[in-house]
Short mmCIF file of C-alpha atoms in Angstrom, two decimals:
data_model
loop_
_atom_site.label_atom_id
_atom_site.label_comp_id
_atom_site.label_asym_id
_atom_site.label_seq_id
_atom_site.Cartn_x
_atom_site.Cartn_y
_atom_site.Cartn_z
CA UNK A 7 44.79 106.19 179.02
CA UNK A 8 41.78 105.09 180.90
CA UNK A 9 42.16 101.56 179.70
CA UNK A 10 45.80 101.38 180.80
CA UNK A 11 44.95 102.60 184.32
CA UNK A 12 42.11 100.15 184.46
CA UNK A 13 44.33 97.37 183.42
CA UNK A 14 47.07 98.27 186.10
CA UNK A 15 44.44 98.51 188.76
CA UNK A 16 43.01 95.12 187.69
CA UNK A 17 46.59 93.54 187.62
CA UNK A 18 47.23 94.83 191.09
CA UNK A 19 43.95 93.49 192.42
CA UNK A 20 44.58 90.02 191.02
CA UNK A 21 48.21 90.01 192.50
CA UNK A 22 46.94 90.97 195.96
CA UNK A 23 44.22 88.33 195.68
CA UNK A 24 46.72 85.57 194.46
CA UNK A 25 49.06 86.61 197.31
CA UNK A 26 46.37 86.14 199.88
CA UNK A 27 45.49 82.81 198.39
CA UNK A 28 49.02 81.63 198.50
CA UNK A 29 49.19 82.55 202.22
CA UNK A 30 45.90 80.99 202.96
CA UNK A 31 46.70 77.63 201.15
CA UNK A 32 50.09 76.43 202.07
CA UNK A 33 51.59 73.32 200.67
CA UNK A 34 54.51 71.69 198.74
CA UNK A 35 55.53 69.37 196.02
CA UNK A 36 57.82 66.43 196.66
CA UNK A 37 59.20 64.56 193.64
CA UNK A 38 61.59 61.67 194.36
CA UNK A 39 63.34 59.54 191.83
CA UNK A 40 65.64 57.05 193.20
CA UNK A 41 68.05 58.67 195.46
CA UNK A 42 67.20 61.98 194.06
CA UNK A 43 64.36 64.21 195.46
CA UNK A 44 63.02 67.61 194.49
CA UNK A 45 60.88 69.69 196.78
CA UNK A 46 59.15 73.09 196.08
CA UNK A 47 56.23 75.04 197.16
CA UNK A 48 52.70 74.08 195.86
CA UNK A 49 52.20 77.33 193.97
CA UNK A 50 55.52 77.53 192.28
CA UNK A 51 55.16 73.84 191.15
CA UNK A 52 51.79 74.69 189.86
CA UNK A 53 53.19 77.50 187.74
CA UNK A 54 56.09 75.01 186.49
CA UNK A 55 53.39 72.36 185.35
CA UNK A 56 51.46 74.99 183.54
CA UNK A 57 54.52 76.21 181.79
CA UNK A 58 55.58 72.74 180.83
CA UNK A 59 52.17 71.97 179.43
CA UNK A 60 52.26 75.12 177.08
CA UNK A 61 55.82 74.21 175.91
CA UNK A 62 54.77 70.60 175.23
CA UNK A 63 51.61 71.81 173.37
CA UNK A 64 53.72 74.13 171.04
CA UNK A 65 56.18 71.51 170.40
CA UNK A 66 53.63 68.99 169.29
CA UNK A 67 52.06 71.46 167.07
CA UNK A 68 55.33 72.18 165.42
CA UNK A 69 55.88 68.51 164.86
CA UNK A 70 52.50 68.15 163.16
CA UNK A 71 53.23 70.95 160.83
CA UNK A 72 56.63 69.44 160.00
CA UNK A 73 55.07 66.05 159.06
CA UNK A 74 52.41 67.52 156.74
CA UNK A 75 54.08 70.18 154.75
CA UNK A 76 52.12 69.94 151.57
CA UNK A 77 48.69 70.30 153.22
CA UNK A 78 49.97 73.17 155.36
CA UNK A 79 51.23 74.96 152.22
CA UNK A 80 47.90 74.38 150.44
CA UNK A 81 46.20 75.81 153.43
CA UNK A 82 48.42 78.99 153.57
CA UNK A 83 48.12 79.37 149.81
CA UNK A 84 44.34 79.16 149.83
CA UNK A 85 44.12 81.69 152.62
CA UNK A 86 46.47 84.05 150.64
CA UNK A 87 44.40 83.70 147.48
CA UNK A 88 41.23 84.33 149.35
CA UNK A 89 42.59 87.62 150.69
CA UNK A 90 43.57 88.67 147.29
CA UNK A 91 40.17 87.60 145.87
CA UNK A 92 38.55 89.76 148.60
CA UNK A 93 40.70 92.64 147.56
CA UNK A 94 39.78 92.17 143.76
CA UNK A 95 36.08 91.80 144.63
CA UNK A 96 36.25 95.12 146.53
CA UNK A 97 37.91 96.92 143.74
CA UNK A 98 35.42 95.47 141.14
CA UNK A 99 32.44 96.53 143.23
CA UNK A 100 33.94 99.99 143.61
CA UNK A 101 34.51 100.16 139.79
CA UNK A 102 30.99 98.99 139.26
CA UNK A 103 29.52 101.70 141.60
CA UNK A 104 31.68 104.16 139.67
CA UNK A 105 30.39 103.08 136.31
CA UNK A 106 33.61 101.67 134.95
CA UNK A 107 31.86 98.40 133.69
CA UNK A 108 34.78 96.80 131.75
CA UNK A 109 37.20 97.14 134.76
CA UNK A 110 34.56 95.94 137.15
CA UNK A 111 33.69 92.90 135.00
CA UNK A 112 37.43 91.94 134.74
CA UNK A 113 38.17 92.20 138.50
CA UNK A 114 35.04 90.38 139.55
CA UNK A 115 35.30 87.41 137.26
CA UNK A 116 39.17 86.96 138.09
CA UNK A 117 38.31 86.99 141.75
CA UNK A 118 35.14 84.83 141.62
CA UNK A 119 36.93 81.27 141.72
CA UNK A 120 38.93 82.12 144.80
CA UNK A 121 36.22 84.27 146.53
CA UNK A 122 34.31 83.02 149.50
CA UNK A 123 31.17 84.59 147.87
CA UNK A 124 31.35 83.72 144.17
CA UNK A 125 27.58 84.39 143.75
CA UNK A 126 28.14 88.16 144.50
CA UNK A 127 31.10 88.26 141.92
CA UNK A 128 29.23 86.57 139.11
CA UNK A 129 25.96 88.53 139.66
CA UNK A 130 27.86 91.81 139.89
CA UNK A 131 30.00 90.96 136.78
CA UNK A 132 26.79 90.02 134.86
CA UNK A 133 25.44 93.55 135.73
CA UNK A 134 28.62 95.07 134.31
CA UNK A 135 28.40 93.01 131.19
CA UNK A 136 24.83 94.02 130.67
CA UNK A 137 25.60 97.76 131.11
CA UNK A 138 28.32 97.33 128.32
CA UNK A 139 25.68 95.89 125.95
CA UNK A 140 27.24 92.41 126.09
CA UNK A 141 24.13 90.51 126.74
CA UNK A 142 25.31 87.09 125.78
CA UNK A 143 28.16 87.47 128.29
CA UNK A 144 25.79 88.61 130.96
CA UNK A 145 23.62 85.51 130.46
CA UNK A 146 26.69 83.29 130.63
CA UNK A 147 27.71 84.87 133.87
CA UNK A 148 24.31 84.42 135.23
CA UNK A 149 24.60 80.67 134.46
CA UNK A 150 27.77 80.42 136.27
CA UNK A 151 26.44 82.28 139.33
CA UNK A 152 23.57 79.63 139.46
CA UNK A 153 26.08 76.97 139.38
CA UNK A 154 28.39 78.52 141.94
CA UNK A 155 26.17 78.47 144.92
CA UNK A 156 23.49 76.15 146.01
CA UNK A 157 20.18 77.65 146.63
CA UNK A 158 20.77 80.76 144.42
CA UNK A 159 17.65 80.40 142.22
CA UNK A 160 15.97 83.40 143.60
CA UNK A 161 18.79 85.85 143.48
CA UNK A 162 19.79 84.76 139.97
CA UNK A 163 16.14 84.88 138.81
CA UNK A 164 15.59 88.30 140.05
CA UNK A 165 18.74 89.61 138.54
CA UNK A 166 17.99 87.91 135.17
CA UNK A 167 14.29 89.41 135.34
CA UNK A 168 15.71 92.91 136.01
CA UNK A 169 18.09 92.67 133.06
CA UNK A 170 15.41 91.53 130.76
CA UNK A 171 13.20 94.33 131.90
CA UNK A 172 15.99 96.86 131.08
CA UNK A 173 16.35 95.26 127.62
CA UNK A 174 12.52 95.56 127.04
CA UNK A 175 12.17 91.86 126.75
CA UNK A 176 9.01 92.10 128.81
CA UNK A 177 7.49 88.69 128.01
CA UNK A 178 10.51 86.70 129.09
CA UNK A 179 10.94 88.79 132.32
CA UNK A 180 7.27 88.23 133.15
CA UNK A 181 7.60 84.54 132.62
CA UNK A 182 10.57 84.43 135.06
CA UNK A 183 8.75 86.54 137.57
CA UNK A 184 5.60 84.55 137.45
CA UNK A 185 7.68 81.35 138.24
CA UNK A 186 9.38 83.09 141.18
CA UNK A 187 6.02 84.28 142.54
CA UNK A 188 4.70 80.69 142.53
CA UNK A 189 7.81 79.63 144.45
CA UNK A 190 7.94 82.67 146.79
CA UNK A 191 4.61 84.36 147.32
CA UNK A 192 4.65 87.80 148.61
CA UNK A 193 8.33 88.22 148.05
CA UNK A 194 8.91 92.06 147.98
CA UNK A 195 11.29 92.40 145.14
CA UNK A 196 9.41 89.86 142.96
CA UNK A 197 6.10 91.96 143.56
CA UNK A 198 7.92 95.12 142.58
CA UNK A 199 9.32 93.77 139.35
CA UNK A 200 5.98 92.12 138.65
CA UNK A 201 4.28 95.51 138.81
CA UNK A 202 6.87 96.77 136.37
CA UNK A 203 6.42 93.94 133.98
CA UNK A 204 2.49 94.08 133.98
CA UNK A 205 2.73 97.86 133.16
CA UNK A 206 5.10 97.09 130.33
CA UNK A 207 2.95 94.34 128.69
CA UNK A 208 -0.30 96.19 129.51
CA UNK A 209 -1.61 93.29 131.42
CA UNK A 210 -4.25 95.29 133.21
CA UNK A 211 -5.89 92.20 134.82
CA UNK A 212 -2.75 90.95 136.38
CA UNK A 213 -2.04 94.49 137.61
CA UNK A 214 -5.35 94.89 139.21
CA UNK A 215 -4.87 91.51 141.03
CA UNK A 216 -1.47 92.50 142.14
CA UNK A 217 -2.40 95.88 143.86
CA UNK A 218 -3.84 94.35 147.05
CA UNK A 219 -0.67 92.32 147.51
CA UNK A 220 1.47 95.42 147.10
CA UNK A 221 -0.66 97.33 149.48
CA UNK A 222 -0.43 94.48 152.13
CA UNK A 223 3.33 94.42 151.94
CA UNK A 224 3.47 98.32 151.93
CA UNK A 225 5.43 98.44 148.75
CA UNK A 226 3.20 101.14 147.02
CA UNK A 227 1.92 104.46 148.23
CA UNK A 228 -1.77 105.02 148.57
CA UNK A 229 -1.75 107.70 145.85
CA UNK A 230 0.16 105.43 143.27
CA UNK A 231 -2.15 102.50 144.01
CA UNK A 232 -5.27 104.51 143.41
CA UNK A 233 -3.80 105.78 140.08
CA UNK A 234 -2.84 102.37 138.88
CA UNK A 235 -6.12 100.75 139.99
CA UNK A 236 -8.14 103.40 138.26
CA UNK A 237 -6.05 102.92 135.14
CA UNK A 238 -6.27 99.18 135.15
CA UNK A 239 -10.00 99.19 135.58
CA UNK A 240 -10.50 101.88 132.90
CA UNK A 241 -8.47 99.97 130.39
CA UNK A 242 -10.24 96.62 131.14
CA UNK A 243 -13.71 98.18 130.89
CA UNK A 244 -12.88 99.98 127.58
CA UNK A 245 -11.41 96.78 126.18
CA UNK A 246 -14.43 94.65 127.24
CA UNK A 247 -16.82 97.27 125.93
CA UNK A 248 -14.96 97.56 122.60
CA UNK A 249 -15.00 93.83 122.10
CA UNK A 250 -18.60 93.52 123.31
CA UNK A 251 -18.52 89.70 123.61
CA UNK A 252 -19.72 89.34 127.20
CA UNK A 253 -21.33 92.11 129.14
CA UNK A 254 -21.05 89.86 132.23
CA UNK A 255 -17.38 90.31 132.20
CA UNK A 256 -17.79 94.07 132.48
CA UNK A 257 -20.29 93.60 135.40
CA UNK A 258 -17.84 91.20 137.05
CA UNK A 259 -15.12 93.82 136.89
CA UNK A 260 -17.36 96.38 138.42
CA UNK A 261 -18.26 94.00 141.20
CA UNK A 262 -14.64 93.24 141.97
CA UNK A 263 -13.72 97.05 141.84
CA UNK A 264 -12.77 98.61 145.15
CA UNK A 265 -15.50 100.70 146.76
CA UNK A 266 -13.56 103.96 146.57
CA UNK A 267 -13.38 103.50 142.84
CA UNK A 268 -16.95 103.21 142.29
CA UNK A 269 -17.55 106.76 142.95
CA UNK A 270 -15.09 107.85 140.11
CA UNK A 271 -16.92 109.82 137.52
CA UNK A 272 -14.83 108.56 134.56
CA UNK A 273 -15.29 105.02 135.45
CA UNK A 274 -18.93 105.46 136.09
CA UNK A 275 -19.38 106.90 132.65
CA UNK A 276 -17.34 104.16 131.02
CA UNK A 277 -19.25 101.45 132.64
CA UNK A 278 -22.49 103.11 131.62
CA UNK A 279 -21.32 103.19 128.04
CA UNK A 280 -20.39 99.52 128.29
CA UNK A 281 -23.77 98.72 129.57
CA UNK A 282 -25.47 100.53 126.82
CA UNK A 283 -23.32 98.75 124.17
CA UNK A 284 -24.33 95.49 125.86
CA UNK A 285 -28.00 96.04 125.63
CA UNK A 286 -28.51 96.76 129.31
CA UNK A 287 -29.60 100.42 129.33
CA UNK A 288 -32.05 100.00 132.42
CA UNK A 289 -28.94 99.08 134.51
CA UNK A 290 -27.20 102.08 133.02
CA UNK A 291 -30.08 104.34 134.00
CA UNK A 292 -30.22 103.05 137.47
CA UNK A 293 -26.47 103.47 137.84
CA UNK A 294 -26.48 107.00 136.61
CA UNK A 295 -29.39 108.07 138.63
CA UNK A 296 -27.93 106.54 141.93
CA UNK A 297 -24.67 108.22 141.03
CA UNK A 298 -26.35 111.61 140.62
CA UNK A 299 -27.95 111.11 143.83
CA UNK A 300 -24.56 110.48 145.54
CA UNK A 301 -22.70 113.18 143.82
CA UNK A 302 -23.76 115.70 141.21
CA UNK A 303 -21.75 115.95 138.01
CA UNK A 304 -22.44 117.33 134.53
CA UNK A 305 -21.00 114.33 132.66
CA UNK A 306 -23.33 112.05 134.38
CA UNK A 307 -26.33 114.31 133.61
CA UNK A 308 -25.43 114.64 129.90
CA UNK A 309 -25.06 110.87 129.61
CA UNK A 310 -28.34 110.47 131.28
CA UNK A 311 -30.03 112.54 128.68
CA UNK A 312 -28.71 110.33 125.90
CA UNK A 313 -30.32 106.99 127.33
CA UNK A 314 -33.44 105.69 125.75
CA UNK A 315 -35.10 103.57 128.46
CA UNK A 316 -38.35 105.17 129.73
CA UNK A 317 -38.39 108.67 128.29
CA UNK A 318 -41.44 109.78 130.41
CA UNK A 319 -40.10 108.45 133.69
CA UNK A 320 -36.71 109.97 132.87
CA UNK A 321 -38.22 113.46 132.16
CA UNK A 322 -40.14 113.41 135.51
CA UNK A 323 -36.91 112.45 137.23
CA UNK A 324 -34.83 115.10 135.53
CA UNK A 325 -37.55 117.71 136.32
CA UNK A 326 -37.27 116.86 140.03
CA UNK A 327 -33.63 117.56 139.74
CA UNK A 328 -34.45 120.87 138.17
CA UNK A 329 -36.26 122.01 141.23
CA UNK A 330 -32.94 121.83 143.21
CA UNK A 331 -30.80 123.21 140.36
CA UNK A 332 -32.94 125.59 138.27
CA UNK A 333 -30.07 127.24 136.48
CA UNK A 334 -27.96 124.22 135.61
CA UNK A 335 -27.22 124.50 131.74
CA UNK A 336 -26.27 120.82 131.50
CA UNK A 337 -29.36 119.75 133.19
CA UNK A 338 -31.48 122.11 131.07
CA UNK A 339 -29.82 120.62 127.89
CA UNK A 340 -30.60 117.16 129.14
CA UNK A 341 -34.22 118.09 129.72
CA UNK A 342 -34.43 119.43 126.14
CA UNK A 343 -33.31 116.10 124.91
CA UNK A 344 -35.68 114.04 127.10
CA UNK A 345 -38.43 116.36 125.92
CA UNK A 346 -37.70 115.45 122.25
CA UNK A 347 -37.82 111.85 123.15
CA UNK A 348 -41.36 112.48 124.64
CA UNK A 349 -42.15 114.49 121.44
CA UNK A 350 -42.67 117.71 123.51
CA UNK A 351 -41.27 120.10 120.94
CA UNK A 352 -42.38 123.39 122.58
CA UNK A 353 -40.90 122.18 126.03
CA UNK A 354 -37.76 121.04 124.25
CA UNK A 355 -37.40 124.47 122.58
CA UNK A 356 -37.77 126.26 126.07
CA UNK A 357 -35.29 124.06 127.81
CA UNK A 358 -32.77 124.48 124.99
CA UNK A 359 -33.15 128.24 124.96
CA UNK A 360 -32.89 128.23 128.72
CA UNK A 361 -29.63 126.38 128.64
CA UNK A 362 -28.23 128.66 126.00
CA UNK A 363 -29.08 131.69 128.20
CA UNK A 364 -27.48 130.20 131.08
CA UNK A 365 -24.31 129.36 129.15
CA UNK A 366 -23.93 129.90 125.43
CA UNK A 367 -23.01 126.56 123.99
CA UNK A 368 -22.48 125.32 120.52
CA UNK A 369 -24.26 122.05 121.44
CA UNK A 370 -27.37 123.91 122.63
CA UNK A 371 -27.35 126.15 119.53
CA UNK A 372 -27.03 123.00 117.24
CA UNK A 373 -29.90 121.30 119.09
CA UNK A 374 -32.00 124.48 118.45
CA UNK A 375 -31.07 124.72 114.96
CA UNK A 376 -31.96 121.09 114.20
CA UNK A 377 -35.29 121.49 116.12
CA UNK A 378 -36.26 124.71 114.19
CA UNK A 379 -35.32 123.16 110.90
CA UNK A 380 -37.70 120.26 111.49
CA UNK A 381 -40.34 122.67 112.61
CA UNK A 382 -40.11 124.54 109.40
CA UNK A 383 -38.64 127.71 110.85
CA UNK A 384 -35.64 127.85 108.61
CA UNK A 385 -34.66 131.45 109.45
CA UNK A 386 -34.29 130.73 113.13
CA UNK A 387 -32.62 127.42 112.16
CA UNK A 388 -29.96 129.27 110.14
CA UNK A 389 -29.48 131.86 112.78
CA UNK A 390 -28.66 129.16 115.50
CA UNK A 391 -26.54 127.29 113.01
CA UNK A 392 -24.53 130.43 112.56
CA UNK A 393 -24.28 130.85 116.27
CA UNK A 394 -23.19 127.22 116.81
CA UNK A 395 -20.38 127.78 114.18
CA UNK A 396 -19.19 131.04 115.93
CA UNK A 397 -19.08 129.40 119.38
CA UNK A 398 -17.23 126.55 117.86
CA UNK A 399 -14.77 128.90 116.38
CA UNK A 400 -14.12 130.49 119.66
CA UNK A 401 -13.25 126.95 121.21
CA UNK A 402 -10.52 126.58 118.72
CA UNK A 403 -6.83 127.08 119.58
CA UNK A 404 -5.44 130.40 118.74
CA UNK A 405 -3.39 129.85 115.47
CA UNK A 406 -2.18 132.34 112.69
CA UNK A 407 -4.58 132.91 110.00
CA UNK A 408 -4.29 134.74 106.62
CA UNK A 409 -5.85 138.12 106.37
CA UNK A 410 -7.08 139.43 103.10
CA UNK A 411 -6.00 142.95 103.48
CA UNK A 412 -2.42 142.02 103.96
CA UNK A 413 -1.41 138.51 103.42
CA UNK A 414 -3.33 137.84 100.36
CA UNK A 415 -2.14 141.07 98.58
CA UNK A 416 1.28 140.28 99.61
CA UNK A 417 1.08 136.93 97.75
CA UNK A 418 -0.27 138.73 94.73
CA UNK A 419 2.36 141.41 94.57
CA UNK A 420 5.29 139.36 93.43
CA UNK A 421 3.47 137.99 90.38
CA UNK A 422 2.56 141.52 89.33
CA UNK A 423 6.13 142.65 89.82
CA UNK A 424 7.17 139.71 87.77
CA UNK A 425 4.85 140.79 84.89
CA UNK A 426 6.27 144.18 85.03
CA UNK A 427 9.85 142.89 84.83
CA UNK A 428 8.79 140.80 81.94
CA UNK A 429 7.33 143.80 80.10
CA UNK A 430 10.41 145.77 80.71
CA UNK A 431 12.46 142.92 79.26
CA UNK A 432 10.22 142.75 76.23
CA UNK A 433 10.57 146.50 75.59
CA UNK A 434 14.40 146.31 75.88
CA UNK A 435 14.29 143.51 73.37
CA UNK A 436 12.95 145.85 70.73
CA UNK A 437 11.59 144.98 67.25
CA UNK A 438 12.75 141.37 67.11
CA UNK A 439 10.61 140.53 70.15
CA UNK A 440 7.63 142.16 68.57
CA UNK A 441 8.20 140.47 65.31
CA UNK A 442 8.28 137.34 66.97
CA UNK A 443 5.02 138.01 68.85
CA UNK A 444 3.39 139.11 65.71
CA UNK A 445 4.33 135.80 63.95
CA UNK A 446 2.96 133.96 66.83
CA UNK A 447 -0.29 135.74 66.72
CA UNK A 448 -0.71 135.41 62.94
CA UNK A 449 -0.11 131.64 63.05
CA UNK A 450 -3.64 129.93 62.93
CA UNK A 451 -4.59 127.64 65.79
CA UNK A 452 -5.76 124.02 65.29
CA UNK A 453 -9.41 124.93 65.82
CA UNK A 454 -9.21 127.66 63.12
CA UNK A 455 -7.75 125.14 60.69
CA UNK A 456 -10.56 122.76 61.34
CA UNK A 457 -13.17 125.32 60.85
CA UNK A 458 -11.65 126.45 57.75
CA UNK A 459 -11.68 122.95 56.32
CA UNK A 460 -15.32 122.54 57.16
CA UNK A 461 -16.23 125.72 55.36
CA UNK A 462 -14.37 124.48 52.29
CA UNK A 463 -16.38 121.27 52.37
CA UNK A 464 -19.66 123.19 52.64
CA UNK A 465 -18.75 125.34 49.59
CA UNK A 466 -17.77 122.24 47.60
#
């Protein structure tokens, strides 16, 4: 309603303006042909000229259409087919979203040739064929999509890589994504699929190099990035330590590691293990000592006590730590082991016993049992061995176990009942059963026969 009122007001304003203009600019048209003349006002003649121009324009267009009927029909037919193709494309995309794969593929393929966006049709149809398990047909449709539109390499490559990942053909998908990454560095979708491919093939080196790029594009949360980086470096350190070919590779990994991961206790312990295997225990000792200074952790303390670098200096360092943590059972256990390395048997015994008092442990008991056995105190050794086994038994999961007073007797009862049933059956059988049993008892065994023959030979 408001628009209508606005149009009426605007029309009245223009009419009033035009009227004022006609009054302000008088004039006339005079057209004379021979003895005939025609005269009218300037404004009315201007309207006649405009109307004549419009009529002539439409007449010329009609003549042009009449002179080229075939091309006009083709144009009209093409537009009609394009409209029908768009309708089929929409129906196919709706069917694809609803999970009706067969109908979606059929509609999209039929509309592809007449569609103004054949790339969309073929890619969507390939996805529908893939969900049906028709992988060869999906690959064929992807090829047709590549040929249908110029410059479609990226879109087709991304779709092909995603389908290969879904089929668990990770190596092929990674090859395609690597090529796309070279062509389009930092493409968001390429980087996301690369992360999935690296995880699938356990390419930890590629994954750790990818993390900064994902973070720069804000394609990964901070929590997920920390988890993936920690996992990648853990797997790489374990692999290099297991192979043990070049310790410098492990040191290079540690140098490339982000600063926030160098404080991770699990990675520190793994790196120390790798250094020990690589024959670089002094570096491992400095690493553990520095890490314990930055943050105390029982795993680092226990690993420090297993190093064999400079036992005397290690013992002095650990005893300094004991002044700050006099009741730490793991530190006391470590001090006992370092005392053993320095051949301080009495001090080792005291530290082990102090650790055991602070927290009963099967490990501390085992260390004491071994120490007492080597000192010749076998009674104490057996006592601590027994305590070690008892503590270990407490740490086992709670599972059903047989009990001699019930379960074992229950297993024996059926056999006894069976014997009783057998005895009743024999009694019910009567004399024939007894006769058979007597015959069997009277029949001599093979050993008795051999003994009898031997006696006969001796008497002969």
